[in-house]
Amino acid sequence: MNGAESLARTLTGAGVEVCFANPGTSEMHFVAALDRVEGLRCVLGLFEGVVTGAADGYARMAEKPASTLLHLGPGLANGLANVHNARRANTPMVNIVGDHATYHKEYDAPLTSDVEGVARPFSDWVRTSANSRSVARDGAAAVAAALAPPGRISTLILPADASWEEADGPAPLPAVEARAAVAPETIASAAQALRSGEPTVLFLSGPALREPGLTLVGRIAASTGARLVAQTLNARVERGAGRVGVEFLPYPVDEALATLAGTSRLLLVGAKAPVAFFAYPGKPSALSPQQCEVRTLAAPGEDVVGALEALADELEARQAASLQVLETPAPGGGPVGFDTAGAAVAALLPEGAIVVDEALTGASAFLSRTRGAAPHDYLQVTGGAIGIGLPLATGAAIACPDRKVVCLQADGSAMYTVQALWTQAREGLDVTTVILDNRSYAILKGELANVGAANAGQKAHDMMELDRPALDWVAMARSMGVEAGRAATVEEFSRQLDGGLRSQGPYLIDLVL
Amino acid sequence: MNGAESLARTLTGAGVEVCFANPGTSEMHFVAALDRVEGLRCVLGLFEGVVTGAADGYARMAEKPASTLLHLGPGLANGLANVHNARRANTPMVNIVGDHATYHKEYDAPLTSDVEGVARPFSDWVRTSANSRSVARDGAAAVAAALAPPGRISTLILPADASWEEADGPAPLPAVEARAAVAPETIASAAQALRSGEPTVLFLSGPALREPGLTLVGRIAASTGARLVAQTLNARVERGAGRVGVEFLPYPVDEALATLAGTSRLLLVGAKAPVAFFAYPGKPSALSPQQCEVRTLAAPGEDVVGALEALADELEARQAASLQVLETPAPGGGPVGFDTAGAAVAALLPEGAIVVDEALTGASAFLSRTRGAAPHDYLQVTGGAIGIGLPLATGAAIACPDRKVVCLQADGSAMYTVQALWTQAREGLDVTTVILDNRSYAILKGELANVGAANAGQKAHDMMELDRPALDWVAMARSMGVEAGRAATVEEFSRQLDGGLRSQGPYLIDLVL
């Protein structure tokens, strides 16, 4: 068995079941090993940003480590923006990056680059295998590092000769670091704060936004009157009818400040302290009120659920959580906007759906309108690097073939990784994509004013308009084998969405706003 | 004037005329400044790989520094693969990358990353502006660093507050490093080697493949019997009828070895020593024969043309260079292949055309068939990072609005930066794209065998097949506003190519192989 095969067997032994890939020459031995190794499904993406974004979506839903196969420094670079998002989602991800044979590096062939240097800014763990006999051990270490709490990015660089030379066989997964328990005094002081009766916010992310964490925060809120506010962007939120409802901290600074105004204590539960997404002249970076005390109940990598259990016990929080009722207001009719589209989604969303949100300017309307929809999972752009929606939906559908995926996708962002549609067609994935077609980088128009540059002229505005020419999303989808339709009214959108959700395989709706 | 405007004015003062851009919130002040600064054209790309690849194509043809505007670490990362290609092309390029305001970095907002770390592996010069008053000076230094021979990559990171705070005004371009002269003894010893009568190759790249270098190497070859062999991949080659013809070192190792077999002396003229693109088991990395003496006449950053003038003088090389005759063999008819498509291109290529070659498996056929076509410029994938063809053609067309651009584009690679078609439509660029539609990563099929993994099975081959589903390139082009047609025969291809070349604006031909 060669190094590549020893790595593939190590990965499957460590619980890696899918490899999202865009391989090249230096990865051919790994690709060839796929046919000799049972249990490692390989999914091709036609661009590396698709590969890494899909791996993230897969891992968020499968709760198994994601793996990718990428081609040297430039191939890795192409995938980094969505690795950034995955890192901010605390997704356990193992990137396998082929490189030139060890003895070939000194020749500085055209594709040569400092692959470790490329990996480092977006990876928590980086290693280059020295030779074929170390590859299996390195691969096992990479998976263990990725699984370390709260979920990390490992990048293993695999020189071509380490792939093709003889190896000893797979290596076992080393012990994986456990989530650290939260100290009893932290629990006690959090309980004291909550008992004080002062306006308190539980600021939530990670496991606090999914069961069993969600019911625990719901019980604590019901018993103490604390408000439940989720981080603006989260890896995965369980929400909808029958679940504990939480507010989301809005993206616009002024709205965020208003949401937290009057809060005396803010308790971080798997979240980091609330900060502005960007800096704006004359506005604060920290979003909690100045006099508000911010303390951590459980950091993202700590035992968030254990801490919530202990806190609920300490508080004797036995009162049942208040649950969201099923509530899907009629979307109405006529020309479609974000609010009516959101209502239409809420009305038609099947139970257990996965909603991917890269709606950007439309996000708050969709969040608000789907609050009382059938229970679903909600996946967001955790790192703010646009171009993850279509890949994220792709990976989520690979992870959950029995669930429907709805992707709420801004048009400008969709173009970054539009190649994901092809993978959806190839794999026959049940993804219904809604392109929010406003023919502009609408969010930037607002931002131009927010940063105090509102007096800009035509040349500046040309950088935000996508209407010259308008993209034909129906043709775009069909060019990659995805059936598609166009909707400009609520009625037509509802009809198309219903059809998309009922059909097998991918469907795209060009929602003309 | 704020920092952003001082930078824009500094750039135009330093000879930067076009900025290829995909901006975000942190770049809004630079975007707003565009309307107040004359002479800086801004070209929008819908993905950063388009932006950087177009900047490269522009600079290769305009012989002016290229500039880009990118959004934080992930935006820069998206553009890095084509920055890699630009670096290998010795393209002078200035990347302006917005970042969070200096005081906002410590809050670790979602889009925060180590932007300098992201830039470093593919940049020769990296700096973060400390404040608005240093921005102009930093911008001028960035341009000077990019213009240092042989052409380098500068990345200037611009914190948002350095953009929006008050600045003093533009800064002048500092003195730009000149190309170092080659020592007289190097010239003399090269002349001695050439006079020896032993089989000698002038191994060429950079200025040696364009006038006046090309005529000089032609005269030296005519006088000494030396062979002229170009590097496999070059930034820009002037070739075709009436010009000094050169061989290209083939990409496949065995063919490259055969090309250089029997060579006693290899003289590097603006090129690096010939090496294999990848390592293959049992094959050498260095491509010159073992007993061959390799010496440098002029390194890529030295005064290549001056060295050739001195060498021609030393050799009294007055014999006229042998020139390529106009020779366009009839393409024939029937089903189209690389050779017949190449012949059709040669027959129809207008004088002064710019040919962009990301044909990969088809490249050698096109190179061979277009040898005697009308004189044209030939641009290649210098760094081997695929996904540059469509952007490179876009940038070349921006640089040379009066010339026709023909882009020979492999289908798999086209998908990496397919968004470039939209910029072609938006800017009305005269680019005729020929998609070499074989519905596979054909080059990898050969590489699978080359690396000794030919016994691979179905799962491996699935990673190289793009036919499930086949991409509809006509629909793809039209979805982005580019008119398109399909051709499967030589006659139809010739008809479409002729139409594309005669029309104004972009046209795409899906060449079904």
Tab-separated table of N, CA and C in Angstrom, chain B residues 346-410:
chain	number	residue	atom	x	y	z
B	346	ALA	N	-5.535	29.533	-37.368
B	346	ALA	CA	-4.409	30.115	-38.109
B	346	ALA	C	-4.906	30.804	-39.379
B	347	ALA	N	-5.847	30.175	-40.055
B	347	ALA	CA	-6.332	30.723	-41.316
B	347	ALA	C	-7.082	32.038	-41.119
B	348	LEU	N	-7.754	32.185	-40.012
B	348	LEU	CA	-8.645	33.339	-39.814
B	348	LEU	C	-8.070	34.422	-38.907
B	349	LEU	N	-6.997	34.114	-38.236
B	349	LEU	CA	-6.446	35.063	-37.253
B	349	LEU	C	-6.068	36.381	-37.928
B	350	PRO	N	-6.649	37.496	-37.457
B	350	PRO	CA	-6.277	38.774	-38.076
B	350	PRO	C	-4.913	39.249	-37.567
B	351	GLU	N	-4.246	40.029	-38.378
B	351	GLU	CA	-2.950	40.566	-37.980
B	351	GLU	C	-3.103	41.388	-36.703
B	352	GLY	N	-2.159	41.187	-35.804
B	352	GLY	CA	-2.192	41.937	-34.550
B	352	GLY	C	-3.121	41.359	-33.505
B	353	ALA	N	-3.637	40.163	-33.767
B	353	ALA	CA	-4.517	39.545	-32.770
B	353	ALA	C	-3.722	39.189	-31.513
B	354	ILE	N	-4.450	39.035	-30.420
B	354	ILE	CA	-3.867	38.558	-29.163
B	354	ILE	C	-4.481	37.191	-28.912
B	355	VAL	N	-3.626	36.173	-28.802
B	355	VAL	CA	-4.131	34.825	-28.572
B	355	VAL	C	-3.813	34.429	-27.133
B	356	VAL	N	-4.855	34.107	-26.384
B	356	VAL	CA	-4.687	33.636	-25.009
B	356	VAL	C	-4.828	32.121	-25.025
B	357	ASP	N	-3.845	31.446	-24.475
B	357	ASP	CA	-3.806	29.988	-24.561
B	357	ASP	C	-3.940	29.360	-23.188
B	358	GLU	N	-5.169	28.909	-22.880
B	358	GLU	CA	-5.337	27.980	-21.758
B	358	GLU	C	-5.963	26.705	-22.331
B	359	ALA	N	-5.355	26.247	-23.423
B	359	ALA	CA	-5.892	25.083	-24.137
B	359	ALA	C	-5.459	23.768	-23.493
B	360	LEU	N	-4.429	23.797	-22.668
B	360	LEU	CA	-3.923	22.614	-21.962
B	360	LEU	C	-3.665	21.461	-22.919
B	361	THR	N	-4.506	20.415	-22.916
B	361	THR	CA	-4.207	19.276	-23.803
B	361	THR	C	-4.185	19.683	-25.273
B	362	GLY	N	-4.843	20.767	-25.624
B	362	GLY	CA	-4.840	21.206	-27.013
B	362	GLY	C	-3.722	22.177	-27.345
B	363	ALA	N	-2.956	22.600	-26.338
B	363	ALA	CA	-2.017	23.702	-26.544
B	363	ALA	C	-0.972	23.395	-27.615
B	364	SER	N	-0.415	22.193	-27.609
B	364	SER	CA	0.672	21.920	-28.551
B	364	SER	C	0.158	21.934	-29.991
B	365	ALA	N	-1.066	21.455	-30.194
B	365	ALA	CA	-1.635	21.493	-31.541
B	365	ALA	C	-1.855	22.939	-32.000
B	366	PHE	N	-2.360	23.774	-31.115
B	366	PHE	CA	-2.583	25.177	-31.491
B	366	PHE	C	-1.262	25.893	-31.744
B	367	LEU	N	-0.279	25.636	-30.874
B	367	LEU	CA	1.043	26.256	-31.060
B	367	LEU	C	1.605	25.887	-32.426
B	368	SER	N	1.522	24.612	-32.752
B	368	SER	CA	2.090	24.121	-34.008
B	368	SER	C	1.327	24.679	-35.217
B	369	ARG	N	0.023	24.691	-35.172
B	369	ARG	CA	-0.773	25.101	-36.330
B	369	ARG	C	-0.753	26.616	-36.570
B	370	THR	N	-0.514	27.383	-35.494
B	370	THR	CA	-0.547	28.843	-35.660
B	370	THR	C	0.845	29.434	-35.896
B	371	ARG	N	1.839	28.576	-36.059
B	371	ARG	CA	3.220	29.045	-36.228
B	371	ARG	C	3.347	30.050	-37.376
B	372	GLY	N	2.665	29.745	-38.493
B	372	GLY	CA	2.783	30.598	-39.673
B	372	GLY	C	1.569	31.484	-39.899
B	373	ALA	N	0.781	31.690	-38.843
B	373	ALA	CA	-0.391	32.573	-38.969
B	373	ALA	C	0.066	34.026	-39.038
B	374	ALA	N	-0.881	34.928	-39.279
B	374	ALA	CA	-0.565	36.360	-39.254
B	374	ALA	C	0.076	36.701	-37.909
B	375	PRO	N	0.957	37.702	-37.890
B	375	PRO	CA	1.673	38.007	-36.645
B	375	PRO	C	0.715	38.339	-35.507
B	376	HIS	N	1.016	37.785	-34.345
B	376	HIS	CA	0.119	37.931	-33.204
B	376	HIS	C	0.917	37.820	-31.908
B	377	ASP	N	0.285	38.185	-30.799
B	377	ASP	CA	0.863	37.982	-29.465
B	377	ASP	C	0.227	36.743	-28.840
B	378	TYR	N	1.055	36.000	-28.132
B	378	TYR	CA	0.603	34.729	-27.560
B	378	TYR	C	0.828	34.773	-26.043
B	379	LEU	N	-0.263	34.671	-25.267
B	379	LEU	CA	-0.170	34.759	-23.805
B	379	LEU	C	-0.470	33.396	-23.178
B	380	GLN	N	0.381	32.973	-22.247
B	380	GLN	CA	0.226	31.631	-21.685
B	380	GLN	C	-0.021	31.659	-20.172
B	381	VAL	N	-0.337	30.474	-19.638
B	381	VAL	CA	-0.628	30.302	-18.206
B	381	VAL	C	0.697	30.119	-17.473
B	382	THR	N	1.341	31.228	-17.192
B	382	THR	CA	2.732	31.182	-16.733
B	382	THR	C	2.948	30.374	-15.460
B	383	GLY	N	2.003	30.434	-14.547
B	383	GLY	CA	2.203	29.767	-13.262
B	383	GLY	C	1.536	28.412	-13.171
B	384	GLY	N	0.856	28.008	-14.231
B	384	GLY	CA	0.207	26.706	-14.235
B	384	GLY	C	-1.044	26.622	-13.380
B	385	ALA	N	-1.460	27.737	-12.771
B	385	ALA	CA	-2.709	27.724	-11.993
B	385	ALA	C	-3.855	27.943	-12.968
B	386	ILE	N	-4.681	26.923	-13.185
B	386	ILE	CA	-5.723	27.035	-14.201
B	386	ILE	C	-6.832	27.977	-13.747
B	387	GLY	N	-7.557	28.504	-14.750
B	387	GLY	CA	-8.611	29.470	-14.465
B	387	GLY	C	-8.154	30.891	-14.734
B	388	ILE	N	-7.225	31.057	-15.657
B	388	ILE	CA	-6.785	32.411	-15.971
B	388	ILE	C	-7.182	32.825	-17.380
B	389	GLY	N	-7.536	31.878	-18.249
B	389	GLY	CA	-7.739	32.198	-19.658
B	389	GLY	C	-8.772	33.295	-19.890
B	390	LEU	N	-9.989	33.089	-19.397
B	390	LEU	CA	-11.048	34.076	-19.643
B	390	LEU	C	-10.694	35.440	-19.034
B	391	PRO	N	-10.193	35.494	-17.790
B	391	PRO	CA	-9.782	36.800	-17.245
B	391	PRO	C	-8.625	37.432	-18.021
B	392	LEU	N	-7.656	36.630	-18.396
B	392	LEU	CA	-6.491	37.161	-19.111
B	392	LEU	C	-6.931	37.815	-20.422
B	393	ALA	N	-7.835	37.136	-21.128
B	393	ALA	CA	-8.369	37.692	-22.374
B	393	ALA	C	-9.130	38.991	-22.101
B	394	THR	N	-9.840	39.031	-21.006
B	394	THR	CA	-10.605	40.220	-20.628
B	394	THR	C	-9.675	41.406	-20.416
B	395	GLY	N	-8.627	41.184	-19.642
B	395	GLY	CA	-7.681	42.264	-19.361
B	395	GLY	C	-6.916	42.701	-20.597
B	396	ALA	N	-6.544	41.739	-21.447
B	396	ALA	CA	-5.819	42.075	-22.678
B	396	ALA	C	-6.698	42.950	-23.576
B	397	ALA	N	-7.990	42.649	-23.611
B	397	ALA	CA	-8.902	43.436	-24.439
B	397	ALA	C	-9.106	44.842	-23.884
B	398	ILE	N	-9.072	44.973	-22.567
B	398	ILE	CA	-9.142	46.315	-21.963
B	398	ILE	C	-7.901	47.119	-22.370
B	399	ALA	N	-6.758	46.447	-22.390
B	399	ALA	CA	-5.496	47.132	-22.717
B	399	ALA	C	-5.428	47.531	-24.181
B	400	CYS	N	-5.984	46.704	-25.055
B	400	CYS	CA	-5.835	46.889	-26.502
B	400	CYS	C	-7.198	46.873	-27.174
B	401	PRO	N	-7.960	47.940	-27.051
B	401	PRO	CA	-9.328	47.926	-27.594
B	401	PRO	C	-9.372	47.821	-29.118
B	402	ASP	N	-8.258	48.091	-29.792
B	402	ASP	CA	-8.265	48.050	-31.255
B	402	ASP	C	-7.798	46.714	-31.822
B	403	ARG	N	-7.505	45.758	-30.956
B	403	ARG	CA	-7.039	44.462	-31.432
B	403	ARG	C	-8.055	43.379	-31.079
B	404	LYS	N	-8.078	42.321	-31.896
B	404	LYS	CA	-8.970	41.202	-31.628
B	404	LYS	C	-8.284	40.244	-30.654
B	405	VAL	N	-9.044	39.714	-29.716
B	405	VAL	CA	-8.515	38.733	-28.770
B	405	VAL	C	-9.190	37.388	-29.031
B	406	VAL	N	-8.377	36.352	-29.161
B	406	VAL	CA	-8.907	34.989	-29.303
B	406	VAL	C	-8.453	34.197	-28.085
B	407	CYS	N	-9.408	33.630	-27.384
B	407	CYS	CA	-9.090	32.882	-26.168
B	407	CYS	C	-9.343	31.395	-26.411
B	408	LEU	N	-8.271	30.616	-26.415
B	408	LEU	CA	-8.370	29.167	-26.598
B	408	LEU	C	-8.446	28.543	-25.220
B	409	GLN	N	-9.621	28.090	-24.850
B	409	GLN	CA	-9.920	27.839	-23.445
B	409	GLN	C	-10.425	26.421	-23.196
B	410	ALA	N	-9.665	25.626	-22.450
B	410	ALA	CA	-10.121	24.291	-22.047
B	410	ALA	C	-11.382	24.426	-21.182
